[in-house]
C-alpha atoms as one frame of an Amber mdcrd trajectory, in Angstrom:
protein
 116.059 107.336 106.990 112.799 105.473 107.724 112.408 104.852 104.649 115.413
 103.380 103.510 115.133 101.229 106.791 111.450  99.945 105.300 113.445  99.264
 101.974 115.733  97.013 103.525 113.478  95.596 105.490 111.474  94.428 102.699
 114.219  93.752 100.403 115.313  91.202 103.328 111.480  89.460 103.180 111.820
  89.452  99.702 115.321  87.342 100.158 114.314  85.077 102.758 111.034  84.112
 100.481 113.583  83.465  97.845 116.573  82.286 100.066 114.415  80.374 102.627
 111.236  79.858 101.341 112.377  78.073  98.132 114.143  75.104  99.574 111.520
  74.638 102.138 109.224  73.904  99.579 111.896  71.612  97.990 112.545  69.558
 100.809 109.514  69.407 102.223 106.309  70.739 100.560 107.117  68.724  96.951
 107.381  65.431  98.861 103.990  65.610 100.350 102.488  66.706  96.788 104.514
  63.768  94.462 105.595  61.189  96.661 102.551  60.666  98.876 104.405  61.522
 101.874 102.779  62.248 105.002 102.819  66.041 106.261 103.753  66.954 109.887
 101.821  66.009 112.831 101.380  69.107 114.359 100.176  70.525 110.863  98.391
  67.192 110.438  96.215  67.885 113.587  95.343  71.793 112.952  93.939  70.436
 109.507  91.555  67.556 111.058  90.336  70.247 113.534  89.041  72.403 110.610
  87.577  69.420 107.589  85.985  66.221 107.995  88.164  62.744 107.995  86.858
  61.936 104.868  88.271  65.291 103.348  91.632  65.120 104.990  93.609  64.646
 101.963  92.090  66.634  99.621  92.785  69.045 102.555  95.988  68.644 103.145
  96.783  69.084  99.285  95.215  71.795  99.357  97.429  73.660 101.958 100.291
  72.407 100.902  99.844  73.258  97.411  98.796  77.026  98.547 101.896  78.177
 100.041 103.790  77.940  96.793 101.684  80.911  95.526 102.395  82.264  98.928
 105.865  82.547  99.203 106.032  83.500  95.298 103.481  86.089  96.629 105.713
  87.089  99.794 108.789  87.430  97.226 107.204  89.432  94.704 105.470  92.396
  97.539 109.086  92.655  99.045 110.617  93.342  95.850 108.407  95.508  94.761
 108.047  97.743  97.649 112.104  97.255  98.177 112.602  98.419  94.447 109.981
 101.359  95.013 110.930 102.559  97.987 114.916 102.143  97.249 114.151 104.891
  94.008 112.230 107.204  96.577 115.277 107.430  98.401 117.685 107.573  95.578
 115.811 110.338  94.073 115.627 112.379  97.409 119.278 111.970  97.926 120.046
 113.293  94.613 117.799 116.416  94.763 119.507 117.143  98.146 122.790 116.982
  96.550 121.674 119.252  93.433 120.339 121.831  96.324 123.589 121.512  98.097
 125.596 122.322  94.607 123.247 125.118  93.692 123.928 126.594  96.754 127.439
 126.468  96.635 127.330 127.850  93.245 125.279 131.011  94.806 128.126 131.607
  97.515 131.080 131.825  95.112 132.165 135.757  94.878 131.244 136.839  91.170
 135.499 136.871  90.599 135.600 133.387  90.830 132.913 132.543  87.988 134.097
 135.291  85.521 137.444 133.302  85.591 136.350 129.832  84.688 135.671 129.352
  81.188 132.028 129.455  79.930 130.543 125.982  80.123 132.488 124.520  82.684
């Protein structure tokens, strides 16, 4: 059960990065990059505490460009570990419902298999 809870969990990472990710970079990454237009303030700020003025822009190209890579990044772990982790479970449910059918099939009086055809 933990398991399948991680799945969906990551499965749901893997859809925001898609589902929210993507048109945050539309609307507001790709206008900094090709139209010259100026980032956030607050984001603005944290990058002039960490480079000099006269590196601000080749800064703040830099960051923005990065988190396209990052949320491709942040789509492709969720994925993965959602596909992975959705077959562990799928594979453990079906060997429990073998077992469960082999045991049946071990309970049934010996009268009841030498009536069925063979094969069926």
């Amino acid at each position: 059960m933990k398991l399948f809870i991680a799945a969906l969990a990551a499965g749901a990472l893997a859809a925001a990065a898609s589902g929210f990710g993507f048109p945050l970079m539309i609307a507001k990454v790709f206008p900094v990059v090709f139209d010259n237009t100026q980032i956030p303030p607050e984001l603005q700020d944290m990058i002039a505490r960490l480079v000099a003025p006269e590196h601000m822009r080749m800064a703040v190209l830099l960051a923005v460009c990065s988190l396209l890579p990052l949320v491709f990044a942040v789509r492709g772990i969720g994925t993965f570990f959602n596909v992975y982790w959705i077959s562990i479970v799928s594979m453990k449910v079906l060997e429990a419902i073998r077992l469960d059918a082999f045991s049946k099939l071990q309970t049934l009086p010996l009268s009841f298999i030498d009536r069925q055809k063979r094969g069926t």
